[in-house]
Short mmCIF file of C-alpha atoms and ligand atoms in Angstrom, two decimals:
data_model
loop_
_atom_site.label_atom_id
_atom_site.label_comp_id
_atom_site.label_asym_id
_atom_site.label_seq_id
_atom_site.Cartn_x
_atom_site.Cartn_y
_atom_site.Cartn_z
CA MET N 131 -19.08 -9.94 41.85
CA ASP N 132 -19.40 -7.44 44.64
CA LEU N 133 -23.18 -7.59 44.57
CA ILE N 134 -23.33 -11.36 44.52
CA LEU N 135 -20.99 -11.57 47.49
CA LYS N 136 -22.92 -8.91 49.39
CA ASN N 137 -26.10 -10.91 48.90
CA LYS N 138 -24.54 -14.21 49.78
CA ILE N 139 -23.06 -12.98 53.02
CA SER N 140 -25.95 -10.65 53.84
CA LYS N 141 -26.31 -11.86 57.44
CA THR N 142 -22.72 -11.03 58.26
CA ARG N 143 -22.83 -7.85 56.24
CA GLU N 144 -25.97 -6.47 57.87
CA LYS N 145 -24.61 -7.00 61.33
CA PHE N 146 -21.11 -5.77 60.59
CA LYS N 147 -21.98 -2.72 58.51
CA ASN N 148 -24.95 -1.59 60.58
CA THR N 149 -23.14 -1.88 63.87
CA ILE N 150 -20.10 0.08 62.68
CA GLU N 151 -22.25 2.72 60.99
CA ASN N 152 -24.42 3.16 64.05
CA ILE N 153 -21.37 3.70 66.20
CA LEU N 154 -19.99 6.20 63.74
CA LEU N 155 -23.29 8.05 63.50
CA LYS N 156 -23.37 8.67 67.20
CA ASN N 157 -20.28 10.74 66.50
CA LYS N 158 -18.54 10.23 69.81
CA LYS N 159 -15.20 11.38 70.99
CA LYS N 160 -12.23 9.50 69.60
CA GLU N 161 -11.60 7.25 72.61
CA GLU N 162 -15.26 6.36 73.05
CA LEU N 163 -15.52 5.58 69.40
CA ILE N 164 -12.51 3.33 69.50
CA GLU N 165 -13.78 1.47 72.51
CA GLU N 166 -17.16 0.82 70.91
CA ILE N 167 -15.68 -0.29 67.62
CA GLU N 168 -13.34 -2.63 69.46
CA GLU N 169 -16.23 -4.25 71.26
CA SER N 170 -18.25 -4.58 68.07
CA LEU N 171 -15.39 -6.25 66.20
CA ILE N 172 -14.90 -8.79 68.96
CA LEU N 173 -18.62 -9.51 68.92
CA ALA N 174 -18.46 -9.93 65.15
CA ASP N 175 -15.98 -12.82 65.60
CA VAL N 176 -13.08 -10.88 64.10
CA GLY N 177 -10.78 -12.23 66.82
CA TRP N 178 -8.68 -10.47 69.42
CA ASN N 179 -5.44 -9.91 67.51
CA SER N 180 -7.03 -8.74 64.30
CA THR N 181 -9.31 -6.44 66.27
CA GLN N 182 -6.26 -4.87 67.93
CA LYS N 183 -4.64 -4.28 64.56
CA ILE N 184 -7.73 -2.53 63.27
CA ILE N 185 -8.17 -0.49 66.43
CA ASN N 186 -4.52 0.57 66.51
CA SER N 187 -4.77 1.68 62.94
CA ILE N 188 -7.80 3.85 63.72
CA ARG N 189 -6.11 5.27 66.80
CA GLU N 190 -3.02 6.20 64.80
CA LYS N 191 -4.74 7.64 61.81
CA ILE N 192 -7.65 9.74 63.02
CA ARG N 193 -7.42 13.14 64.68
CA VAL N 194 -9.82 14.70 67.14
CA GLN N 195 -12.03 15.65 64.22
CA PHE N 196 -12.91 12.75 61.97
CA SER N 197 -15.54 11.77 59.48
CA PRO N 198 -17.38 8.44 59.58
CA GLU N 199 -16.24 7.81 56.01
CA GLU N 200 -12.63 8.23 57.03
CA VAL N 201 -12.95 5.66 59.82
CA LYS N 202 -14.72 3.19 57.56
CA ARG N 203 -11.94 3.48 55.04
CA ILE N 204 -9.30 2.84 57.71
CA ILE N 205 -11.13 -0.29 58.87
CA GLU N 206 -11.54 -1.49 55.31
CA ASN N 207 -7.88 -0.94 54.47
CA GLU N 208 -6.72 -2.70 57.60
CA ILE N 209 -8.96 -5.72 56.87
CA VAL N 210 -7.49 -5.92 53.36
CA SER N 211 -3.97 -5.71 54.70
CA ILE N 212 -4.61 -8.49 57.24
CA LEU N 213 -6.18 -10.73 54.62
CA THR N 214 -3.52 -10.28 51.95
CA LYS N 215 -0.70 -11.31 54.23
CA SER N 216 -0.48 -14.71 52.55
CA PRO N 217 -1.11 -14.44 48.85
CA ILE N 218 -3.31 -16.94 47.16
CA ASN N 219 -1.44 -19.29 44.90
CA LEU N 220 -3.49 -21.32 42.52
CA ASN N 221 -1.36 -23.47 40.31
CA PHE N 222 -4.15 -25.66 39.02
CA GLY N 223 -3.61 -27.17 35.65
CA LYS N 224 0.04 -26.20 35.15
CA SER N 225 1.02 -29.77 35.79
CA LYS N 226 -0.72 -32.71 37.43
CA THR N 227 -2.14 -31.15 40.55
CA VAL N 228 -3.29 -32.87 43.72
CA ILE N 229 -5.49 -31.09 46.22
CA MET N 230 -6.62 -32.54 49.53
CA LEU N 231 -9.56 -31.28 51.51
CA VAL N 232 -9.45 -31.90 55.24
CA GLY N 233 -11.46 -30.86 58.26
CA VAL N 234 -13.66 -31.93 61.12
CA ASN N 235 -16.89 -33.88 60.68
CA GLY N 236 -19.56 -32.06 58.80
CA SER N 237 -17.49 -28.97 58.04
CA GLY N 238 -18.36 -29.26 54.36
CA LYS N 239 -15.44 -31.18 52.82
CA THR N 240 -17.44 -33.27 50.37
CA THR N 241 -19.56 -30.34 49.25
CA CYS N 242 -16.45 -28.19 48.83
CA THR N 243 -14.75 -30.96 46.86
CA ALA N 244 -17.68 -31.06 44.45
CA LYS N 245 -17.84 -27.27 44.20
CA LEU N 246 -14.15 -27.08 43.45
CA ALA N 247 -14.44 -29.88 40.88
CA ASN N 248 -17.25 -28.03 39.19
CA TYR N 249 -15.31 -24.77 39.30
CA LEU N 250 -12.23 -26.33 37.70
CA LYS N 251 -14.24 -28.27 35.14
CA LYS N 252 -15.81 -25.01 33.99
CA ARG N 253 -12.27 -23.75 33.52
CA LYS N 254 -11.63 -26.59 31.13
CA MET N 255 -9.62 -28.82 33.42
CA LYS N 256 -9.86 -32.58 33.59
CA VAL N 257 -10.81 -33.31 37.16
CA ILE N 258 -11.24 -36.47 39.19
CA MET N 259 -12.71 -36.61 42.66
CA VAL N 260 -11.17 -39.27 44.88
CA ALA N 261 -13.39 -40.82 47.54
CA ALA N 262 -10.88 -41.13 50.36
CA ASP N 263 -13.45 -41.23 53.12
CA THR N 264 -13.51 -44.96 53.73
CA PHE N 265 -14.88 -44.49 57.21
CA ARG N 266 -18.34 -43.01 57.08
CA PRO N 267 -21.01 -45.24 55.54
CA ALA N 268 -22.50 -43.60 52.46
CA ALA N 269 -19.59 -41.22 52.03
CA ILE N 270 -18.76 -42.75 48.66
CA GLU N 271 -22.37 -42.54 47.51
CA GLN N 272 -22.52 -38.90 48.49
CA LEU N 273 -19.56 -38.13 46.27
CA LEU N 274 -20.99 -40.26 43.46
CA VAL N 275 -24.21 -38.28 43.57
CA TRP N 276 -22.21 -35.10 43.22
CA GLY N 277 -20.12 -36.59 40.42
CA GLU N 278 -23.27 -37.48 38.52
CA LYS N 279 -24.72 -34.02 39.06
CA ILE N 280 -21.70 -32.05 37.89
CA GLY N 281 -20.40 -34.57 35.37
CA VAL N 282 -17.08 -35.30 37.06
CA PRO N 283 -15.72 -38.85 37.50
CA VAL N 284 -15.23 -40.28 40.97
CA PHE N 285 -12.50 -42.73 41.90
CA LYS N 286 -13.68 -45.15 44.55
CA ASN N 287 -13.02 -48.51 46.11
CA TYR N 288 -15.83 -49.97 48.18
CA THR N 289 -13.72 -52.60 49.85
CA ALA N 290 -10.67 -50.54 50.79
CA LYS N 291 -10.25 -49.75 54.46
CA ASP N 292 -7.23 -47.51 54.17
CA PRO N 293 -7.86 -44.16 52.47
CA ALA N 294 -4.17 -43.85 51.61
CA SER N 295 -4.40 -46.98 49.46
CA VAL N 296 -7.36 -45.52 47.57
CA VAL N 297 -5.36 -42.37 46.90
CA PHE N 298 -2.36 -44.46 45.84
CA ASP N 299 -4.43 -46.21 43.18
CA ALA N 300 -6.26 -43.07 42.09
CA LEU N 301 -3.08 -41.15 41.38
CA LYS N 302 -2.00 -43.76 38.85
CA ILE N 303 -4.72 -42.56 36.50
CA LYS N 304 -3.27 -40.78 33.50
CA ASP N 305 -4.48 -37.74 31.64
CA VAL N 306 -5.91 -35.88 34.61
CA ASP N 307 -5.19 -32.23 35.41
CA VAL N 308 -6.45 -32.07 38.96
CA PHE N 309 -7.13 -34.75 41.57
CA LEU N 310 -9.41 -33.61 44.36
CA ILE N 311 -9.19 -35.79 47.43
CA ASP N 312 -12.22 -35.82 49.71
CA THR N 313 -11.05 -37.10 53.08
CA GLY N 314 -13.10 -38.37 56.00
CA GLY N 315 -14.18 -36.13 58.81
CA ARG N 316 -12.10 -36.33 61.95
CA LEU N 317 -12.05 -34.80 65.34
CA HIS N 318 -9.04 -32.54 65.47
CA THR N 319 -8.27 -34.00 68.88
CA LYS N 320 -7.90 -37.59 67.65
CA ILE N 321 -4.24 -38.11 66.92
CA ASN N 322 -4.55 -41.35 64.95
CA LEU N 323 -7.04 -39.80 62.58
CA MET N 324 -4.80 -36.81 62.11
CA GLN N 325 -1.94 -39.16 61.31
CA GLU N 326 -4.10 -40.69 58.62
CA VAL N 327 -4.23 -37.31 56.89
CA GLU N 328 -0.46 -37.19 57.05
CA LYS N 329 -0.22 -40.64 55.57
CA ILE N 330 -2.41 -39.63 52.63
CA ALA N 331 -0.19 -36.60 52.09
CA ARG N 332 2.91 -38.80 52.11
CA ILE N 333 1.40 -41.11 49.53
CA CYS N 334 0.59 -38.12 47.33
CA ALA N 335 4.18 -36.90 47.62
CA ARG N 336 5.49 -40.29 46.58
CA GLN N 337 3.22 -40.54 43.56
CA VAL N 338 3.21 -37.04 42.11
CA LYS N 339 5.99 -34.47 42.16
CA GLY N 340 5.31 -31.67 44.61
CA ALA N 341 2.02 -33.19 45.76
CA PRO N 342 -0.16 -32.43 47.59
CA HIS N 343 -0.02 -29.02 45.94
CA ASP N 344 -2.71 -27.75 48.20
CA VAL N 345 -4.10 -29.01 51.47
CA LEU N 346 -7.21 -26.99 52.11
CA LEU N 347 -8.70 -26.92 55.56
CA VAL N 348 -12.45 -26.67 55.33
CA LEU N 349 -13.81 -24.54 58.16
CA ASP N 350 -17.47 -23.95 58.87
CA ALA N 351 -17.96 -20.19 59.28
CA GLY N 352 -20.94 -20.88 61.51
CA ILE N 353 -18.67 -21.76 64.42
CA GLY N 354 -16.97 -18.39 64.23
CA GLN N 355 -13.86 -17.96 66.37
CA ASN N 356 -13.90 -21.60 67.49
CA ALA N 357 -12.66 -22.47 64.05
CA ILE N 358 -9.24 -21.13 65.01
CA GLN N 359 -8.61 -23.72 67.69
CA GLN N 360 -9.65 -26.48 65.32
CA ALA N 361 -7.39 -25.15 62.63
CA ARG N 362 -4.37 -24.96 64.93
CA GLU N 363 -4.56 -28.69 65.54
CA PHE N 364 -4.69 -29.42 61.83
CA LEU N 365 -1.81 -27.05 61.24
CA LYS N 366 0.39 -29.24 63.45
CA PHE N 367 -0.04 -32.26 61.24
CA THR N 368 -0.79 -31.70 57.66
CA GLY N 369 1.10 -28.81 56.13
CA LEU N 370 -2.02 -26.85 55.32
CA THR N 371 -1.68 -24.41 52.45
CA GLY N 372 -4.97 -22.61 52.67
CA ILE N 373 -8.48 -22.40 53.96
CA PHE N 374 -11.82 -23.06 52.35
CA VAL N 375 -14.39 -21.28 54.50
CA SER N 376 -17.75 -22.97 54.07
CA LYS N 377 -21.30 -21.96 54.96
CA LEU N 378 -20.74 -18.22 54.92
CA ASP N 379 -24.26 -17.83 53.59
CA GLY N 380 -26.05 -18.97 56.71
CA THR N 381 -24.19 -17.08 59.40
CA ALA N 382 -23.65 -13.66 60.90
CA LYS N 383 -20.19 -14.76 62.03
CA GLY N 384 -18.42 -14.12 58.75
CA GLY N 385 -16.08 -11.68 60.48
CA CYS N 386 -14.23 -14.79 61.61
CA VAL N 387 -12.62 -15.03 58.18
CA ILE N 388 -10.37 -12.10 59.15
CA GLY N 389 -9.18 -13.59 62.44
CA ILE N 390 -8.76 -17.09 61.06
CA SER N 391 -6.52 -16.02 58.21
CA ASP N 392 -4.58 -13.67 60.48
CA GLU N 393 -4.00 -16.10 63.35
CA LEU N 394 -3.05 -19.01 61.14
CA GLY N 395 -1.02 -17.08 58.59
CA LEU N 396 -2.91 -18.97 55.92
CA PRO N 397 -4.73 -17.52 52.96
CA VAL N 398 -8.42 -18.04 52.51
CA LYS N 399 -8.52 -19.42 48.98
CA PHE N 400 -12.20 -20.13 48.49
CA ILE N 401 -15.47 -19.49 50.23
CA GLY N 402 -18.64 -21.54 50.17
CA VAL N 403 -21.84 -19.56 50.04
CA GLY N 404 -24.61 -22.13 49.64
CA GLU N 405 -25.40 -25.78 49.12
CA GLY N 406 -25.27 -25.82 45.32
CA GLU N 407 -22.32 -26.67 43.10
CA ASP N 408 -22.01 -23.08 41.93
CA ASP N 409 -21.98 -21.60 45.42
CA ILE N 410 -18.23 -21.20 45.46
CA MET N 411 -16.22 -18.01 45.12
CA GLU N 412 -12.52 -17.40 44.80
CA PHE N 413 -11.67 -15.28 47.79
CA SER N 414 -10.65 -11.68 47.30
CA PRO N 415 -9.65 -9.63 50.37
CA GLU N 416 -10.70 -6.36 48.71
CA GLU N 417 -14.08 -7.69 47.71
CA TYR N 418 -14.65 -9.20 51.11
CA ALA N 419 -13.76 -6.01 52.96
CA ARG N 420 -16.09 -4.05 50.69
CA ALA N 421 -18.87 -6.54 51.21
CA LEU N 422 -18.52 -6.13 54.97
CA LEU N 423 -18.59 -2.35 55.01
CA ARG N 424 -19.90 -0.79 51.80
N1 GTP P 1240 -25.66 -23.36 53.56
C1 GTP P 1240 -24.54 -24.04 53.26
N2 GTP P 1240 -24.46 -25.33 53.54
C2 GTP P 1240 -23.32 -25.99 53.24
C3 GTP P 1240 -22.21 -25.34 52.62
N3 GTP P 1240 -21.23 -26.24 52.46
C4 GTP P 1240 -21.70 -27.41 52.94
N4 GTP P 1240 -22.96 -27.26 53.42
C5 GTP P 1240 -23.82 -28.29 54.05
O1 GTP P 1240 -23.15 -28.81 55.18
C6 GTP P 1240 -23.54 -30.19 55.36
C7 GTP P 1240 -22.30 -31.04 55.53
O2 GTP P 1240 -21.59 -31.02 54.31
P1 GTP P 1240 -20.60 -32.17 53.84
O3 GTP P 1240 -19.98 -31.70 52.58
O4 GTP P 1240 -21.27 -33.48 53.84
O5 GTP P 1240 -19.53 -32.12 55.02
P2 GTP P 1240 -18.30 -33.10 55.26
O6 GTP P 1240 -17.25 -32.29 55.91
O7 GTP P 1240 -17.95 -33.80 54.01
O8 GTP P 1240 -18.93 -34.12 56.31
P3 GTP P 1240 -18.25 -35.52 56.80
O9 GTP P 1240 -17.71 -36.19 55.58
O10 GTP P 1240 -19.37 -36.26 57.42
O11 GTP P 1240 -17.20 -35.15 57.78
C8 GTP P 1240 -24.37 -30.56 54.16
O12 GTP P 1240 -25.73 -30.53 54.52
C9 GTP P 1240 -24.07 -29.47 53.14
O13 GTP P 1240 -25.13 -29.22 52.25
C10 GTP P 1240 -22.33 -23.93 52.33
O14 GTP P 1240 -21.42 -23.26 51.82
N5 GTP P 1240 -23.52 -23.34 52.68
MG1 MG P 1241 -17.67 -35.82 53.60
#
């Protein structure tokens, strides 16, 4: 797993690892070292608060004499401790489970829905994808194409205008383990669209006990730190339970995963590392920290 992840996030890894190692090689005095590492973490989209946590940990733990290996280990441990703050809680398949995927336009919701469907199907669960994007033309077709490709049924209604009504009907279907609801893209600044997400969640709660069991915010890693502002707006409305970070394969900004999870107090549950149905990984803080630094 480690190797696959390292390859998939190679752009982020190269930048992160090389920069830190170069700083450490120059073997500066403690304060100089700390200053340079701080700057490099900010530039790697780690975010201000998380950077301070890492820097404080280095400051506390190293003496005047230190080895590069020692500093790397401190950074790695601190990243793991930031990322494990909210444990991942996958309760798929225990009872009827409903998962919503939400996010801004083009963040990767539909692709992530299909990846997750494929992932759960491989784990022997009966999955249905619900086409609750009634807004964008061709959104239903896009999900149908995925359904065909991965062999997962899609619930759709071409004439429905209200996504909540589609979800209402979908959840009546019996003998399903997991419903995955692909919602339409919305600007996080548009209140009425955000309320629509809430409405879908309310319908889920009415239809299935404890639903939605997960509301995953899909964030495009390519926008780095800007993802935090977006996420905050979603957090206000929808009772998010976790994050699905998409497009980590194409970016050097993968350090943002640390800051996003830290700032929002939400676990990263899955990451997307490519355009194919198998390009999904369950997120592990330890693995991620290793992939950044080892
Ligand atoms: N490289 C890469 N591309 C991705 C990944 N996830 C999604 N994409 C691409 O991102 C683009 C947008 O993906 P969609 O799944 O359509 O995004 P969406 O959020 O459903 O978009 P709207 O429904 O229009 O809001 C597509 O071209 C996907 O192939 C990923 O993990 N890696
Ligand atoms: Mg979509």
